XYZ file of C-alpha atoms in Angstrom:
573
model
C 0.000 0.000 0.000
C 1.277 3.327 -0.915
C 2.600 5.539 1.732
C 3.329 9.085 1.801
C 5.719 11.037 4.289
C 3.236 13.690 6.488
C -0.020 12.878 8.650
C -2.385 15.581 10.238
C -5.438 15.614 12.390
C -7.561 17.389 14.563
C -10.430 17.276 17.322
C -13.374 19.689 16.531
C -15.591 21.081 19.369
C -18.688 21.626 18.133
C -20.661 21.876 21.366
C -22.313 25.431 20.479
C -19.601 27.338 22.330
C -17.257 29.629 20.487
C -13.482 27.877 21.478
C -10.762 30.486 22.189
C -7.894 30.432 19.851
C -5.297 28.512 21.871
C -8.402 25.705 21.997
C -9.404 26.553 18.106
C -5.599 25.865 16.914
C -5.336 22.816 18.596
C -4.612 20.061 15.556
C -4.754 16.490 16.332
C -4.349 13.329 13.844
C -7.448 11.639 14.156
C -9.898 12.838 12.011
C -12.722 12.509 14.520
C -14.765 15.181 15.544
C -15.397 15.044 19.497
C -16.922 16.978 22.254
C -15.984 16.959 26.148
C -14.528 13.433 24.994
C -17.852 11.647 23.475
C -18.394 11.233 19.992
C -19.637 14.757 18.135
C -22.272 14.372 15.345
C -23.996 17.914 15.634
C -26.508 18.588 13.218
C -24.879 16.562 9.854
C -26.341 12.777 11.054
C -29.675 14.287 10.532
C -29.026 15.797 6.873
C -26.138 13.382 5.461
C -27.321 10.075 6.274
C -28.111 7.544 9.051
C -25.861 6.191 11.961
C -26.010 2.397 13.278
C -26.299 1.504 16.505
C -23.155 2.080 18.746
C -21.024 -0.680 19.226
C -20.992 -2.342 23.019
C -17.095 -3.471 22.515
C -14.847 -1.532 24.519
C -11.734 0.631 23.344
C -8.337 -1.553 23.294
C -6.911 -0.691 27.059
C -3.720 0.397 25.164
C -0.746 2.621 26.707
C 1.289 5.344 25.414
C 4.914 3.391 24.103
C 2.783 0.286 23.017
C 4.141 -0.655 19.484
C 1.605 -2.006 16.325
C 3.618 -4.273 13.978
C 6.965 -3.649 15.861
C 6.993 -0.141 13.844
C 4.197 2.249 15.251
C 4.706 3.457 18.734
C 1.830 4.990 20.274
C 2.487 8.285 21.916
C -0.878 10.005 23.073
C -4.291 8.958 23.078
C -6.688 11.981 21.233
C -10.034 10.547 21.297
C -11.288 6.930 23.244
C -14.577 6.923 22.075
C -17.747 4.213 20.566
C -15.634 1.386 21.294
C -12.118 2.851 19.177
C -9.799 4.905 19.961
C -7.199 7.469 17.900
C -3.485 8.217 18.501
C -0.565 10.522 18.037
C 1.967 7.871 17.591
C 5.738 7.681 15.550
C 6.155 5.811 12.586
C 10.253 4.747 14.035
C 10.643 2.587 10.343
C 10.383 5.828 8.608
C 11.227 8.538 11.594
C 7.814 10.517 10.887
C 4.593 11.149 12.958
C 1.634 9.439 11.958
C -2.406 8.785 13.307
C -3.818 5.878 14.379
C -7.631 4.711 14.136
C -7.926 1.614 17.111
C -10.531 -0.938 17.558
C -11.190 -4.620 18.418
C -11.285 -6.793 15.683
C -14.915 -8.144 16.806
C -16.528 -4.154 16.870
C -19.213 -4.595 14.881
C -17.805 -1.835 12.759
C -14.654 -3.019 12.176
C -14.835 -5.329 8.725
C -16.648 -1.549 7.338
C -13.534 0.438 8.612
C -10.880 -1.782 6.914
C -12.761 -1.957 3.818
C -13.297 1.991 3.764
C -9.500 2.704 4.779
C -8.283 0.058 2.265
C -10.443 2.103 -0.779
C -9.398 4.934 0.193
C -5.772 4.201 0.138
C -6.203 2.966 -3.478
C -7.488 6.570 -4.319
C -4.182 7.932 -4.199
C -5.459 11.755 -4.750
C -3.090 14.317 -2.573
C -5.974 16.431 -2.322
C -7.354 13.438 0.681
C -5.145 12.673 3.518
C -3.425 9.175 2.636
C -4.557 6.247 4.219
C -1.078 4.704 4.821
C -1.905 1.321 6.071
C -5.012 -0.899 7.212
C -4.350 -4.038 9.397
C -6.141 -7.012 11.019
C -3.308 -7.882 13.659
C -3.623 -10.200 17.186
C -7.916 -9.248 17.720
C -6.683 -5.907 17.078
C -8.313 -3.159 14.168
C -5.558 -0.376 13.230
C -5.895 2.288 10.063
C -2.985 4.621 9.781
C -2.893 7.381 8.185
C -0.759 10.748 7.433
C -0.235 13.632 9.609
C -0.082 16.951 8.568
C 2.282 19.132 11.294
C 1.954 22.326 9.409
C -1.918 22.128 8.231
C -4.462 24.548 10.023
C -8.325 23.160 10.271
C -11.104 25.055 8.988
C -12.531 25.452 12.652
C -9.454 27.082 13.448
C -9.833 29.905 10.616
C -13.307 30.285 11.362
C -12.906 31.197 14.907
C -10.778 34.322 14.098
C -13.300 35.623 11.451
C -14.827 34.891 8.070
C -12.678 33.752 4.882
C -11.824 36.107 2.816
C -13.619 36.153 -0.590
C -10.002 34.767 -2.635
C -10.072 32.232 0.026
C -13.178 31.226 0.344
C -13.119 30.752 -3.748
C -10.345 28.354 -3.481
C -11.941 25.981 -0.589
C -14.847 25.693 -2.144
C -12.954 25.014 -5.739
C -10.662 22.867 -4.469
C -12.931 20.339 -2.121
C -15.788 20.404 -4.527
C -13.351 18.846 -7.245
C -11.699 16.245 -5.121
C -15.145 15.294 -3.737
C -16.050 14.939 -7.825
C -12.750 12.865 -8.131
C -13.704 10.578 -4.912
C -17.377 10.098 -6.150
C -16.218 9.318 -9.604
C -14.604 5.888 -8.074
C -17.613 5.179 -5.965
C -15.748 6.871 -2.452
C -18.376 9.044 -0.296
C -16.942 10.758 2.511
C -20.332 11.868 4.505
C -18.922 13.652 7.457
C -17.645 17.019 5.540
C -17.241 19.114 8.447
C -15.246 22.341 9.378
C -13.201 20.022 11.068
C -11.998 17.867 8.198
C -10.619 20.770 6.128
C -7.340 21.275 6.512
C -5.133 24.314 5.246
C -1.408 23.845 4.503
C 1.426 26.030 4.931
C 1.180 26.779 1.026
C -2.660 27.421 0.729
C -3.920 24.085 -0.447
C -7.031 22.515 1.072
C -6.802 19.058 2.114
C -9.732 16.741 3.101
C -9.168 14.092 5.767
C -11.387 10.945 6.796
C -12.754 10.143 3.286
C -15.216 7.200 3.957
C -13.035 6.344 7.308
C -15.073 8.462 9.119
C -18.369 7.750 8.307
C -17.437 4.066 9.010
C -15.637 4.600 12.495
C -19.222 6.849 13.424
C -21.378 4.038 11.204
C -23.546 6.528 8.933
C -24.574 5.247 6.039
C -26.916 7.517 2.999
C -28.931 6.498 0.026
C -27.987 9.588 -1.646
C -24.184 10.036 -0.458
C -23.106 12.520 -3.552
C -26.012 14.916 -2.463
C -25.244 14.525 1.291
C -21.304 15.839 0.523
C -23.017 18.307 -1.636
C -24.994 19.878 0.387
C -22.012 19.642 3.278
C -19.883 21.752 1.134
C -22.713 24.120 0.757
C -22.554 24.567 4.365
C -18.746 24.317 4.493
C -18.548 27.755 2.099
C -21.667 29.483 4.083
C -19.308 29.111 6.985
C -16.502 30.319 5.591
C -18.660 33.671 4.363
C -20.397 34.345 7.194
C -18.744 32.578 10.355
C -22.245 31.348 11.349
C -23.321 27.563 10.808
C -26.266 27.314 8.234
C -28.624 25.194 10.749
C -30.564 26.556 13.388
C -28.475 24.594 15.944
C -24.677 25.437 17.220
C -22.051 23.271 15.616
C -18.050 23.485 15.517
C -17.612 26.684 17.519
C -20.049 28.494 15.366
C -23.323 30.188 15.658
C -26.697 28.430 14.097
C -28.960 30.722 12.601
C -31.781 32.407 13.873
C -34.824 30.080 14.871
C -37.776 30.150 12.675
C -36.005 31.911 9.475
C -34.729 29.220 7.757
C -32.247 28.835 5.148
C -31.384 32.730 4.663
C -28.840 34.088 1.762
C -25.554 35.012 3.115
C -25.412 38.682 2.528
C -28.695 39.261 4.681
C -26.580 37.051 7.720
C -23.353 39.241 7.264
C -22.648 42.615 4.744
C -19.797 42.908 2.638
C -20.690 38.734 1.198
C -19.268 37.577 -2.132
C -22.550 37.583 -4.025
C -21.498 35.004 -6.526
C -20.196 32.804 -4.016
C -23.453 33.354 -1.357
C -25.701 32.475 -4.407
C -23.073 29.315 -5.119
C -23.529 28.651 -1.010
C -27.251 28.624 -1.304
C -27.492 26.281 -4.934
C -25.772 23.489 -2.694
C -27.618 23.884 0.270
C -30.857 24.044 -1.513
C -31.812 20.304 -2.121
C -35.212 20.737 -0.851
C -37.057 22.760 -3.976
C -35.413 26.487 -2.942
C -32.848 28.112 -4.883
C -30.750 31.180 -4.977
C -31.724 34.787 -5.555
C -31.336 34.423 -9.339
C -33.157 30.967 -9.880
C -30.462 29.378 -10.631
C -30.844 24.941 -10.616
C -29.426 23.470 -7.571
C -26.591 21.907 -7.378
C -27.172 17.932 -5.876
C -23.853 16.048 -6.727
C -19.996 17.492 -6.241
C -19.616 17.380 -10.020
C -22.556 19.811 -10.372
C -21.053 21.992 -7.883
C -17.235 22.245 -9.378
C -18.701 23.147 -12.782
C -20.844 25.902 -11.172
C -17.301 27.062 -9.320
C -16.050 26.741 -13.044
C -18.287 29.157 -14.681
C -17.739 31.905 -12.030
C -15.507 35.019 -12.722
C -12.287 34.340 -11.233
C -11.536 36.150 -8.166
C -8.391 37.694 -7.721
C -6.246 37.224 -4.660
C -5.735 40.326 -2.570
C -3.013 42.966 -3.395
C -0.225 42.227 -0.848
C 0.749 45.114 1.171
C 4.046 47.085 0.669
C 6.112 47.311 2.939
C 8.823 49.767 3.434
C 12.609 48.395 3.249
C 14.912 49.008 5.957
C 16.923 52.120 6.061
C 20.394 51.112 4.177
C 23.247 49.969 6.547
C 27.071 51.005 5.311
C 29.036 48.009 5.568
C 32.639 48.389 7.309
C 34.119 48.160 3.614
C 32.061 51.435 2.585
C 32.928 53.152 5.840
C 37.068 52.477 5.481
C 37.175 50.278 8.704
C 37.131 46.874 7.054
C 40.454 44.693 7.445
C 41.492 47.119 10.230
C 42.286 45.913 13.602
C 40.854 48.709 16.610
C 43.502 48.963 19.262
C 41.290 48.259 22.892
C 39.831 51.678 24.070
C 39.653 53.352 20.598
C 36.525 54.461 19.426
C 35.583 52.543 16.015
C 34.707 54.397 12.566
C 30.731 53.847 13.277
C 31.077 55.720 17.004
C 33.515 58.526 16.264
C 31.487 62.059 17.260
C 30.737 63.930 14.032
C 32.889 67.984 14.524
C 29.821 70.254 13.694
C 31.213 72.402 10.630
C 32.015 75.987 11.724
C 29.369 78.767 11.057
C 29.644 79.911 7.552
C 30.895 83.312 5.975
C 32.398 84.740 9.692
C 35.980 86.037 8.150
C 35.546 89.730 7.428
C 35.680 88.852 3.533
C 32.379 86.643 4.397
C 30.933 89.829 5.917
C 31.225 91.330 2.977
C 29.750 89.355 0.480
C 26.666 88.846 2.762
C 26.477 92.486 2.983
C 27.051 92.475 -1.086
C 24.421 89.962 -1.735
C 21.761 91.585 0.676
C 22.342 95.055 -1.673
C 21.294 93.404 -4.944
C 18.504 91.173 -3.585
C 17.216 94.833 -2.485
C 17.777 96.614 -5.698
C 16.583 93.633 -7.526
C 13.367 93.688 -5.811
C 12.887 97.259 -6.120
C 13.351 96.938 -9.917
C 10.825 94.444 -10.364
C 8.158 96.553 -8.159
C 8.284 99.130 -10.132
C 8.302 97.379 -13.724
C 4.852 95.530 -12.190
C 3.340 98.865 -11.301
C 4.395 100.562 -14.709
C 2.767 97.382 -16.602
C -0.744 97.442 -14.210
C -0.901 101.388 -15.051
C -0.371 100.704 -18.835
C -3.093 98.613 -18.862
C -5.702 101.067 -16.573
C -4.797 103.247 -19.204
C -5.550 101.531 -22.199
C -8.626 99.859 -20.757
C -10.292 103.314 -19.837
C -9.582 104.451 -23.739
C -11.289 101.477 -24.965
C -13.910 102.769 -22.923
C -14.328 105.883 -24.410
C -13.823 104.531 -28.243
C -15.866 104.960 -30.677
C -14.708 102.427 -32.857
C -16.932 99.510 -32.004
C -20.618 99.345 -31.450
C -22.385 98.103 -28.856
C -24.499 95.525 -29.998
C -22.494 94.356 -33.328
C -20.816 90.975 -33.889
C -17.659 92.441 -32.879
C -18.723 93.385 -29.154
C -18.723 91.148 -26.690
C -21.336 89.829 -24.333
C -21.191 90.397 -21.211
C -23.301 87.616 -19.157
C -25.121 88.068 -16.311
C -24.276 87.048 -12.639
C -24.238 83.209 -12.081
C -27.156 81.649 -11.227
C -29.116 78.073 -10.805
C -30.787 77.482 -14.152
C -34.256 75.741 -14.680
C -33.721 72.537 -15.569
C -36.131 71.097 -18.096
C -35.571 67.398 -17.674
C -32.595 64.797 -17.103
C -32.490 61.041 -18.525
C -29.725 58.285 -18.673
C -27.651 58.218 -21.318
C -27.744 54.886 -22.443
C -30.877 54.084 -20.931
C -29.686 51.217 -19.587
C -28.973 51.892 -15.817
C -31.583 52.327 -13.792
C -33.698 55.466 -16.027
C -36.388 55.349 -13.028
C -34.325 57.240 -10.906
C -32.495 59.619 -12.957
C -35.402 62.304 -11.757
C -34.184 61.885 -8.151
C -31.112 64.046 -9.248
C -33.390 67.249 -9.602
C -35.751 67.072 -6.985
C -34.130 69.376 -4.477
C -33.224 66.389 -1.983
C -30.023 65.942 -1.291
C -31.048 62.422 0.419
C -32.405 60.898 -2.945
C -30.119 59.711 -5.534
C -29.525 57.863 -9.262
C -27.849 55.317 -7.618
C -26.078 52.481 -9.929
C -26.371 48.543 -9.279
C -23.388 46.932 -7.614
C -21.314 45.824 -10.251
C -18.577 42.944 -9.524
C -14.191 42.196 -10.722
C -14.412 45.648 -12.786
C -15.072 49.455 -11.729
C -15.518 50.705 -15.463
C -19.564 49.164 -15.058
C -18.405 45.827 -14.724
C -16.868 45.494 -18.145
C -20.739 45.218 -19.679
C -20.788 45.701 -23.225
C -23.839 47.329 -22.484
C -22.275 49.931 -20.115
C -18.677 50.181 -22.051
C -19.170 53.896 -22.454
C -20.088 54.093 -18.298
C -23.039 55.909 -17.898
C -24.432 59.089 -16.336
C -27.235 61.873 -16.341
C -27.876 63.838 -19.519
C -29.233 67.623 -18.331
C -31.781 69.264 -20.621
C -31.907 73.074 -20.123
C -35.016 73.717 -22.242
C -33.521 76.023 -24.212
C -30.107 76.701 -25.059
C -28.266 79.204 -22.379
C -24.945 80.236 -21.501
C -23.249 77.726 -18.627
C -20.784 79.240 -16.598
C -20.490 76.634 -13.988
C -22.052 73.376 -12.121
C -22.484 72.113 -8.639
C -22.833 68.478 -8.523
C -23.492 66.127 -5.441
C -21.750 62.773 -5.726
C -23.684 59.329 -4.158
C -20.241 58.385 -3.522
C -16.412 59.908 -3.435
C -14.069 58.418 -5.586
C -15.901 58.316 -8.822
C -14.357 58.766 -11.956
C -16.490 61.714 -13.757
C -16.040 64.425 -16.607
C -18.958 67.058 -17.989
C -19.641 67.803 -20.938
C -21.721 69.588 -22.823
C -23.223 69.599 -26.594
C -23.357 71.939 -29.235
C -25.835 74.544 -29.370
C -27.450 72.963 -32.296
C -27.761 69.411 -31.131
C -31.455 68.262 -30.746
C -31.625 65.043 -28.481
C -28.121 63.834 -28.169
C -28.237 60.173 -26.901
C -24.478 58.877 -27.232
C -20.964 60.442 -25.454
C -19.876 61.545 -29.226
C -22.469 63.855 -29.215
C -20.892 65.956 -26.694
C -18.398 67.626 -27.941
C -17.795 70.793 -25.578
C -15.405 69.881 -22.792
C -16.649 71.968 -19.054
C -14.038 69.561 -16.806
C -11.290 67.118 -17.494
C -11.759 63.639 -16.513
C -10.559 62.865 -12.788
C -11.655 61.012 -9.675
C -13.579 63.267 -7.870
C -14.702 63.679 -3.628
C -18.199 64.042 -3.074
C -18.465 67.313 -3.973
C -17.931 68.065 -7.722
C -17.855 72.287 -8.714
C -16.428 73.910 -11.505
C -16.535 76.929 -12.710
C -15.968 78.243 -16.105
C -13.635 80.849 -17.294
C -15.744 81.744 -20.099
C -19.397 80.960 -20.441
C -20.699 77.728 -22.738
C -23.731 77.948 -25.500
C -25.383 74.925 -25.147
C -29.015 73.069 -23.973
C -27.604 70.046 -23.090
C -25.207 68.959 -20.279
C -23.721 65.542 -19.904
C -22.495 64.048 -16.327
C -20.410 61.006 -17.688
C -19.221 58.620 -15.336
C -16.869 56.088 -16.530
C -15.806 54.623 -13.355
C -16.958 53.876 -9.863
C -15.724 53.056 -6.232
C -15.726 50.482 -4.432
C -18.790 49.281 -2.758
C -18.421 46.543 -0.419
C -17.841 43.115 -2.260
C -17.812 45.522 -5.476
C -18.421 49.011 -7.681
C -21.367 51.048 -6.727
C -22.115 54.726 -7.565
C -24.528 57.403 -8.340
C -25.246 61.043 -8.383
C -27.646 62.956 -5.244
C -28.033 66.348 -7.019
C -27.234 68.265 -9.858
C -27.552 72.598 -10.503
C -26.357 73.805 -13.446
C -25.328 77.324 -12.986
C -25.101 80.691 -16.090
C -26.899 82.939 -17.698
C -30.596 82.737 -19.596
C -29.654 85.436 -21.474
């Protein structure tokens, strides 16, 4: 039988208490969820199949240095439970750690175990913890199997907070394709709890007790593919929300309100993965309910890993940056290296540093200070009185201008001279596009600052999500009534951090639907705060002003933005 070279296992607690973190880290190599030292089911027996009676055999009365097969020394007992037992013990053949699954060879469980350990050692996937050996020896029942030293459990990571979303993505990815692969070869596993997930050092997920533990525990199902199914189901709603998806306690984690139900993830905790709450709720719904977007659910792990398939990949986190240390001179750059330092002298590194002596204190120093103060002077003198000569130039030429005769008020040549700035009326507004919510583009004029055009969330991209509908972004299109002169606009963002630009059409432009049809520029495009104001150096002829927003900020689990209220500020006349 193949054998591998690591072994790890753990005890879950899953008596409805939240475990502190020493208690939460704790990994053992059993594989055997327990709970104040008796056998733990929680909720799963009554959703993943049904458990035989418990056997009346006792547990081997077995000591810590007793030695299987002159190889396996036991070391410490980690669960004596249902008439077996599990230990830490030392493989001393191949100088490694290993666990070991004990029982007498007349438990009426024990032909089930050794045929469950033996096909799941002929598996062979490294995504399962290896059965390394399964033996009938002197009325004794033994199944070893790896231990993994540097693996973390899933109940661990769940009792310091949710999964992240990249995480989270890669659990559910990873178990729901071994759990295909297993199924495939006619391998159920049944008892797919928090508990049996192990993390490794390097981020894969590793599942432990594949059909061992449902025969140590006896639970058997007639419909085993959509009993690990819906486990996994549960497995990722735990990982998104840090609350079990049953009404009762289990693994350290809190059930769900009594008399809700089944409830989507994102109403249990804010800030949810929508794609992977909706994936949650298509394997947890076996019983005729399905996600928000009626979606088929998923009943067998090959159904599931597909699904996981067609999602949008989700990115892992940007790391953080982190400054580098503040560069050290080594003895070489400082002229000290290959030098011996005679006892009591000060090395290069400790020497005090002589201040350097005040500058420009001879009386030729004096001097030139005394020099360069006289020309800053005239120099400044100069230049005041070439700016006052210019500004008087100009008084004067702007008072003849006045007084000419040469152009006429109210010719071509004359220019106009707008009013004071003021709110204009605004006719109407509409989407541009159409596309994103046009209901609520009225909102935007109605005086309240409380009301918005607010955008749906959109997921993986800012710029709208990337929809080919949207790849122009979106925004409010202003209709003045009548064309007037625009000198300025004060515009209320939904949300700071939006990338926006206005512009505005030509005068002659009757019901311009598309961003080409503005071609008058009023602001550059930018990320702007809340607040957006501008105001014009010269006044714009037009009817028609465009808020374009091209992309938005971060909302939670993704992009959400919007506009509160827009004024439009000139000139009727």
């Amino acid at each position: 039988m193949a054998e591998r070279s690591t072994a790890a296992v753990d005890v879950a607690d899953n008596d409805g208490d939240q475990p502190s973190a020493a208690q939460a880290a704790k990994a053992t190599s059993d594989g055997v969820d327990t709970q104040n030292g008796r056998a733990a089911d929680g909720p799963m027996p009554d959703k993943d199949g049904e458990r035989t009676n418990t056997a009346s055999t006792a547990a081997p009365e077995l000591h810590s240095g007793h030695k299987l097969a002159r190889r396996y020394r036991l070391e410490e007992c980690v669960t004596r439970v249902d008439g077996f037992s599990s230990w830490r013990a030392m493989d001393e053949k191949l100088r490694r750690a290993v666990g070991v699954h004990l029982m007498p060879a007349d438990h009426s469980r024990a032909r089930s175990v050794l045929a469950a350990a033996r096909s799941s050692a002929l598996l062979g996937d490294p995504r399962f913890v290896q059965v390394l050996d399964a033996v009938e020896e002197n009325d004794l029942v033994y199944v070893v199997h790896e231990w993994l030293p540097d693996a973390t459990e899933l109940t661990a990571l769940l009792a310091a907070g949710p999964l992240e979303a990249h995480e989270a993505y890669q659990l559910v990815s990873q178990v729901s394709q071994a759990m295909a692969a297993a199924h495939r070869e006619g391998l159920a596993h049944l008892r797919l709890t928090p508990s049996a997930i192990l993390r490794t050092s390097t981020g894969q997920w590793r599942i432990r007790g594949l059909a061992v533990n449902a025969a140590l525990r006896g639970i058997t199902s007639e419909t085993p593919q959509r009993a690990d199914t819906e486990a996994i189901g549960a497995l990722l709603y735990a990982s998104l929300t840090q609350r079990w998806p049953y009404e009762s306690d289990a693994y350290g984690l809190a059930g769900l309100p009594k008399g809700v139900g089944l409830i989507a993830p994102d109403q249990v905790r804010a800030g949810v993965h929508r794609g992977l709450g909706e994936l949650a709720m298509r394997a947890l719904a076996n019983d005729g309910a399905t996600a928000s977007r009626q979606e088929p659910a998923c009943t067998t792990p090959e159904e599931l890993s597909k699904a996981v398939a067609a999602m949008p990949r989700i990115r892992p986190p940007e790391p953080a940056f982190t400054a580098p240390p503040e560069y050290q001179h080594t003895t070489y750059q400082q002229g000290s290296y290959g030098r011996t330092t005679p006892v009591g002298v000060a090395t290069v590194q400790s020497l005090p540093v002589a201040p350097p002596p005040p500058p420009l204190q001879s009386r030729t120093g004096r001097a030139l200070k005394w020099g360069v103060a006289a020309l800053l002077i005239a120099a400044l003198g100069l230049g005041s009185w070439q700016l006052a000569d210019t500004l008087l130039e100009r008084g004067t030429q702007k008072g003849n201008s006045g007084t000419s005769n040469n152009t006429k008020p109210g010719t071509d040549d004359s220019p106009k001279e707008s009013g004071p700035a003021e709110p204009l009326k605004i006719q109407g507004v509409s989407v541009i596009g159409g596309s994103v919510k046009p209901a609520l583009a009225p909102k935007t004029i109605d005086g309240d600052h409380e009301t918005a055009w607010i955008t749906p969330e959109y997921y993986n991209y800012a710029n709208f999500g990337r929809l080919e509908q949207e790849n122009d972004g979106s925004g409010i299109i202003v209709d003045l009534g009548e064309v007037k002169d625009v000198s300025g606009l004060e515009v209320d963002m939904y949300a700071a951090g939006q990338t926006v630009e206005v512009l505005a059409a030509a005068p002659d432009a009757a019901n311009p639907g598309t961003v080409g049809a503005f071609g008058q520029r009023l602001t550059k495009l930018e990320r702007t705060d809340k607040k957006l104001q501008a105001t014009l150096e010269k006044p714009v002829r037009t009817r028609y002003v465009l808020i374009h927003v091209t992309e938005l900020p971060a909302s939670g689990g993704g992009y959400r933005g919007g506009i509160n209220e827009i004024k439009v500020l000139g000139s009727a006349s």
